PDB file of C-alpha atoms in Angstrom:
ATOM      1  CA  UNK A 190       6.529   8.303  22.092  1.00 52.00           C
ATOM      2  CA  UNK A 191       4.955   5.078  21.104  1.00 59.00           C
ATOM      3  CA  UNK A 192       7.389   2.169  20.253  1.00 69.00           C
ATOM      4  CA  UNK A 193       8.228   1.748  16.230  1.00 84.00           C
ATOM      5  CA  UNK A 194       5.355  -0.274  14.588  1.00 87.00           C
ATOM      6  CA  UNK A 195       6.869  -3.549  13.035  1.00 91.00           C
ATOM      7  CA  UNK A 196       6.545  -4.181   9.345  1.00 95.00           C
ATOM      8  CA  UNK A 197       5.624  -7.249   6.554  1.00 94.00           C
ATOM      9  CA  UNK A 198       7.079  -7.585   3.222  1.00 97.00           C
ATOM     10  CA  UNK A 199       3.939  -9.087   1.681  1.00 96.00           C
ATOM     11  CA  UNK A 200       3.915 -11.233  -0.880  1.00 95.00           C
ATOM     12  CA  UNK A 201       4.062 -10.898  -4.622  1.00 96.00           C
ATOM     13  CA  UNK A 202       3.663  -7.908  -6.965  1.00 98.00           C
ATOM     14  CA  UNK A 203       0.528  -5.115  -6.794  1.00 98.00           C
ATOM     15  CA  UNK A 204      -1.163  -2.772  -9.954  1.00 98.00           C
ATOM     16  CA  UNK A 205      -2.891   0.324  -9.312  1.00 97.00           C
ATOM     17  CA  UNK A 206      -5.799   0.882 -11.622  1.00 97.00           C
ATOM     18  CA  UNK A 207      -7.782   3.767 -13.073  1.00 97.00           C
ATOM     19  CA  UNK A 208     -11.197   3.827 -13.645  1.00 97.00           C
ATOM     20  CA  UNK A 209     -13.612   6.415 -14.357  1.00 97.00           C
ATOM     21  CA  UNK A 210     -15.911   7.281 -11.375  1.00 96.00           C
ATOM     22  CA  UNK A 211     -18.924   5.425 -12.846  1.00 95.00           C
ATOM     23  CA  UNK A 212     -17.303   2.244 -13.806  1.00 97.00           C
ATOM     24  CA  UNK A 213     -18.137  -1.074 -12.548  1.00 95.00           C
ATOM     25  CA  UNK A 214     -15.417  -2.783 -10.011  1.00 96.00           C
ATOM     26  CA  UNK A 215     -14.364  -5.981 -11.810  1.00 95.00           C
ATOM     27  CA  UNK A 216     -15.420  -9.451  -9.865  1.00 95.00           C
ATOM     28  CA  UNK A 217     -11.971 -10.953 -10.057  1.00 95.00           C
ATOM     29  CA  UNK A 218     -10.910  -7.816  -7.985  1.00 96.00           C
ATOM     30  CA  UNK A 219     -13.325  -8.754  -4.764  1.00 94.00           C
ATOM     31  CA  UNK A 220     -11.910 -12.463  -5.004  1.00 94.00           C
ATOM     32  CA  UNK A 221      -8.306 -11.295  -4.308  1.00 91.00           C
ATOM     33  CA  UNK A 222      -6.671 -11.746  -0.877  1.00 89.00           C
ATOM     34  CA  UNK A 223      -5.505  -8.283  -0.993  1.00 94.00           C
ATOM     35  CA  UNK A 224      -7.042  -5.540  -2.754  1.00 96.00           C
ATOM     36  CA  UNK A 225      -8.355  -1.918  -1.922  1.00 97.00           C
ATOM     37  CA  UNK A 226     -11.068   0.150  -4.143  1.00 97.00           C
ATOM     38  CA  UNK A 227     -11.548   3.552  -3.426  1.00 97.00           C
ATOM     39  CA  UNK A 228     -14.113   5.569  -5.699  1.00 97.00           C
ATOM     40  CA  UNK A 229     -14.879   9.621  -5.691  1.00 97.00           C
ATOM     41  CA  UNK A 230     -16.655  11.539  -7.891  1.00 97.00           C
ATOM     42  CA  UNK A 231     -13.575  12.342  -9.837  1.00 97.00           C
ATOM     43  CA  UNK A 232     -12.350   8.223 -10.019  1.00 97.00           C
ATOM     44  CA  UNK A 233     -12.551   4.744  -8.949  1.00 97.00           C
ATOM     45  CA  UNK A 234      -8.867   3.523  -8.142  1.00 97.00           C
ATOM     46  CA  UNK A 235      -8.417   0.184  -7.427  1.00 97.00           C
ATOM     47  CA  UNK A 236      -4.860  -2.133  -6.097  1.00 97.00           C
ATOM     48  CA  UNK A 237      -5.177  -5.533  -6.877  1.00 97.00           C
ATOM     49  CA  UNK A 238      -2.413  -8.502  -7.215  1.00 97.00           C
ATOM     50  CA  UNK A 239      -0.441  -8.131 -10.470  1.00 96.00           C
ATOM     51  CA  UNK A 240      -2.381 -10.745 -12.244  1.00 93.00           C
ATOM     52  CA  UNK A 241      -5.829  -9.745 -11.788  1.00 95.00           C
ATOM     53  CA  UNK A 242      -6.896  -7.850 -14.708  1.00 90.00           C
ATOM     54  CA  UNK A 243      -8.976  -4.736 -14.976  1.00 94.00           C
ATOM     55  CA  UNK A 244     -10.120  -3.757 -18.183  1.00 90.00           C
ATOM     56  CA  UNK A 245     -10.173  -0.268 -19.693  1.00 86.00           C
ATOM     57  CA  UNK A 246      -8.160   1.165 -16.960  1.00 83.00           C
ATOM     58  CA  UNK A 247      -5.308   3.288 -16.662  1.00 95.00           C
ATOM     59  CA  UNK A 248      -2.667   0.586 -14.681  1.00 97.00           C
ATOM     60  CA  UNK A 249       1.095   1.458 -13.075  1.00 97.00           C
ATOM     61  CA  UNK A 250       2.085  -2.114 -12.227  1.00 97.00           C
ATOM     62  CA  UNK A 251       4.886  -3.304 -10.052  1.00 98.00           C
ATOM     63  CA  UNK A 252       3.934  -2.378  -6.930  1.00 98.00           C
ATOM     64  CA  UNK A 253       5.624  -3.856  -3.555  1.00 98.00           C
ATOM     65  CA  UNK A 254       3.476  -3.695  -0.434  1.00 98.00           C
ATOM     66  CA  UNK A 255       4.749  -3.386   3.432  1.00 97.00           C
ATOM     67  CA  UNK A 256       1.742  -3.628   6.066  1.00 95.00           C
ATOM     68  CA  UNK A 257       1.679  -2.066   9.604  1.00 90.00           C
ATOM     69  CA  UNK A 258       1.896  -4.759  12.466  1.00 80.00           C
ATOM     70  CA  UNK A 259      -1.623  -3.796  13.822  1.00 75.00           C
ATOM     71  CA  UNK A 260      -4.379  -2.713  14.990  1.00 67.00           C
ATOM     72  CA  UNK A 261      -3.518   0.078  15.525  1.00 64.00           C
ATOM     73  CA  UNK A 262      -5.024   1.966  18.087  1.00 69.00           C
ATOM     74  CA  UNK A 263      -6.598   5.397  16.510  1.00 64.00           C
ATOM     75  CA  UNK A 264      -4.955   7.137  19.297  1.00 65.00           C
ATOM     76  CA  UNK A 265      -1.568   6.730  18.400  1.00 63.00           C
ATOM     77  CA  UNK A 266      -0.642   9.422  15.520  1.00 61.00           C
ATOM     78  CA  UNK A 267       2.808  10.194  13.572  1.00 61.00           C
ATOM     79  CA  UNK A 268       2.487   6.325  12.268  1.00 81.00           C
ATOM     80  CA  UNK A 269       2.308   6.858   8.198  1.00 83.00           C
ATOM     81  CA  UNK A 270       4.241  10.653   8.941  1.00 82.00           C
ATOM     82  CA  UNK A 271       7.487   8.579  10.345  1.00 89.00           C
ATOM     83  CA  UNK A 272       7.329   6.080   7.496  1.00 94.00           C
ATOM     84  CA  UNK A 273       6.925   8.325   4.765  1.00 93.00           C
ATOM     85  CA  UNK A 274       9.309  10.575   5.796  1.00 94.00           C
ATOM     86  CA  UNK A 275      11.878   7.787   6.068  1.00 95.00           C
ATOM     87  CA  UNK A 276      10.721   7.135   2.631  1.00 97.00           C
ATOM     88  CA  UNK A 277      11.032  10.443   1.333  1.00 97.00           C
ATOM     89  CA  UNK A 278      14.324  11.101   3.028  1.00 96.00           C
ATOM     90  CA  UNK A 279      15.249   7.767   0.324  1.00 97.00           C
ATOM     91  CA  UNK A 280      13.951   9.083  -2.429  1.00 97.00           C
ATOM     92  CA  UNK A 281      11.044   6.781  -2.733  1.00 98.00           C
ATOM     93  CA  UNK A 282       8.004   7.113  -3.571  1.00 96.00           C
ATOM     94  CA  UNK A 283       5.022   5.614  -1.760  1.00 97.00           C
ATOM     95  CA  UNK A 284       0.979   5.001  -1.851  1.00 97.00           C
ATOM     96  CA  UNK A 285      -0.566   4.552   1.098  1.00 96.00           C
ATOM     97  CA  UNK A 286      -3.878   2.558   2.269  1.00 95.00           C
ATOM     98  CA  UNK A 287      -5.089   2.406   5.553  1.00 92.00           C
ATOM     99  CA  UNK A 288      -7.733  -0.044   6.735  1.00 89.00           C
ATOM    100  CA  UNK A 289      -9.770  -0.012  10.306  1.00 88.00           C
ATOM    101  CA  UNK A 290      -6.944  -2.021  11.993  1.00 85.00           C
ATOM    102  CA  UNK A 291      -3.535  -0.686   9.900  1.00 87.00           C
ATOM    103  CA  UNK A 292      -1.960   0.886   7.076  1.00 90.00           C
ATOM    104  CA  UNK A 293      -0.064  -0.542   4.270  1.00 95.00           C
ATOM    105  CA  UNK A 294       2.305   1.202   2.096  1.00 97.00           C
ATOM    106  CA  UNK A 295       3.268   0.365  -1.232  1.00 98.00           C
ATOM    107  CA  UNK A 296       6.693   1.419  -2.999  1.00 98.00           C
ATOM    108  CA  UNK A 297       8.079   0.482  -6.397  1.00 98.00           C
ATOM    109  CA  UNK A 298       8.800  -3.042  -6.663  1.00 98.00           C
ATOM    110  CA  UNK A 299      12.423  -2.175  -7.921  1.00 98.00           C
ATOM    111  CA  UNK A 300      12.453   0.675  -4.816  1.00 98.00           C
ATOM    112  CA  UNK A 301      11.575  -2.404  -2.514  1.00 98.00           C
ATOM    113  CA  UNK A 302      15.137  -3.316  -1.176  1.00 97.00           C
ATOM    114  CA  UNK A 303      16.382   0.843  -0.674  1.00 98.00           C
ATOM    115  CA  UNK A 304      12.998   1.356   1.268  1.00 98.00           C
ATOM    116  CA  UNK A 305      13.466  -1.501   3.554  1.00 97.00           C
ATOM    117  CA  UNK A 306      16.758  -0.771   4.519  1.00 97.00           C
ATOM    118  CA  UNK A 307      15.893   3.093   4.411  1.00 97.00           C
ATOM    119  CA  UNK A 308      12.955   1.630   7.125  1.00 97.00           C
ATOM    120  CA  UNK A 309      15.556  -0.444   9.050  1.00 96.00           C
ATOM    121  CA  UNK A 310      17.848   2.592   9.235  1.00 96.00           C
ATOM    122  CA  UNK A 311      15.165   4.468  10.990  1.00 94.00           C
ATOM    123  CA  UNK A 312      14.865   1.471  13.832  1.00 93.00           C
ATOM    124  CA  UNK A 313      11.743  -0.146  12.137  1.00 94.00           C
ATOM    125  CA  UNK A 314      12.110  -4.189  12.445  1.00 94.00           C
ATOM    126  CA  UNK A 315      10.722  -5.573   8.847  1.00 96.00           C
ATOM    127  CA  UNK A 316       9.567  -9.455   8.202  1.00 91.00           C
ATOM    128  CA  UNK A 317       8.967 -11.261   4.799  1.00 89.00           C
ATOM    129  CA  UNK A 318      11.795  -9.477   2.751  1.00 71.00           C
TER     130      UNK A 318
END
């Protein structure tokens, strides 16, 4: 089994937004550091920093974010099944992005410190807290 990935507190505070499938993606999202959009047929859902706004969406600030040390190799497998279980074992709920290179997973900002030590409990090493 492959070694425990490290983790990063990042900074600040995330929203997840809402939009309907057809809507437009808001410039001030693309000009974030961190965001992620994801659109189906059924929605266009969208994580930006807390104070980027998105208009005429359906928003659940206060969002914390942990990223996966990476890349990861594709290879490897049981990453996001050994953090969310940790997770869920806690109590806490999670969204999850993954990217080419990693995955980040994002908890309730007030869920932050009981998911990090949850995490730690588990043998994961975690930065930035």
């Amino acid at each position: 089994m492959p070694p425990k990935p490290r983790l990063t507190v990042l900074a600040g505070r995330y929203t997840l937004h809402r939009l309907a499938a057809q809507a437009d993606i808001p410039p001030e999202v693309t000009r974030s550091g961190f965001f992620a959009v994801t659109r189906t047929d059924e929605e266009l859902s969208i994580v930006a920093p807390a104070g980027v706004a998105v208009p005429d969406a359906r928003s659940d600030p206060g969002w914390a974010c942990l990223k996966v040390a990476g890349p990861l190799d594709f290879g490897l497998v049981g990453i996001l099944a050994g953090l969310s279980a940790a997770l869920a074992e806690a109590g806490i709920s999670i969204f999850a992005l993954s990217t080419f290179d990693t995955d980040y997973i994002l908890v309730k900002a007030e869920k932050l410190e009981t998911a990090v030590k949850a995490l730690e409990a588990r043998g994961y090493e975690i930065s930035g807290k």
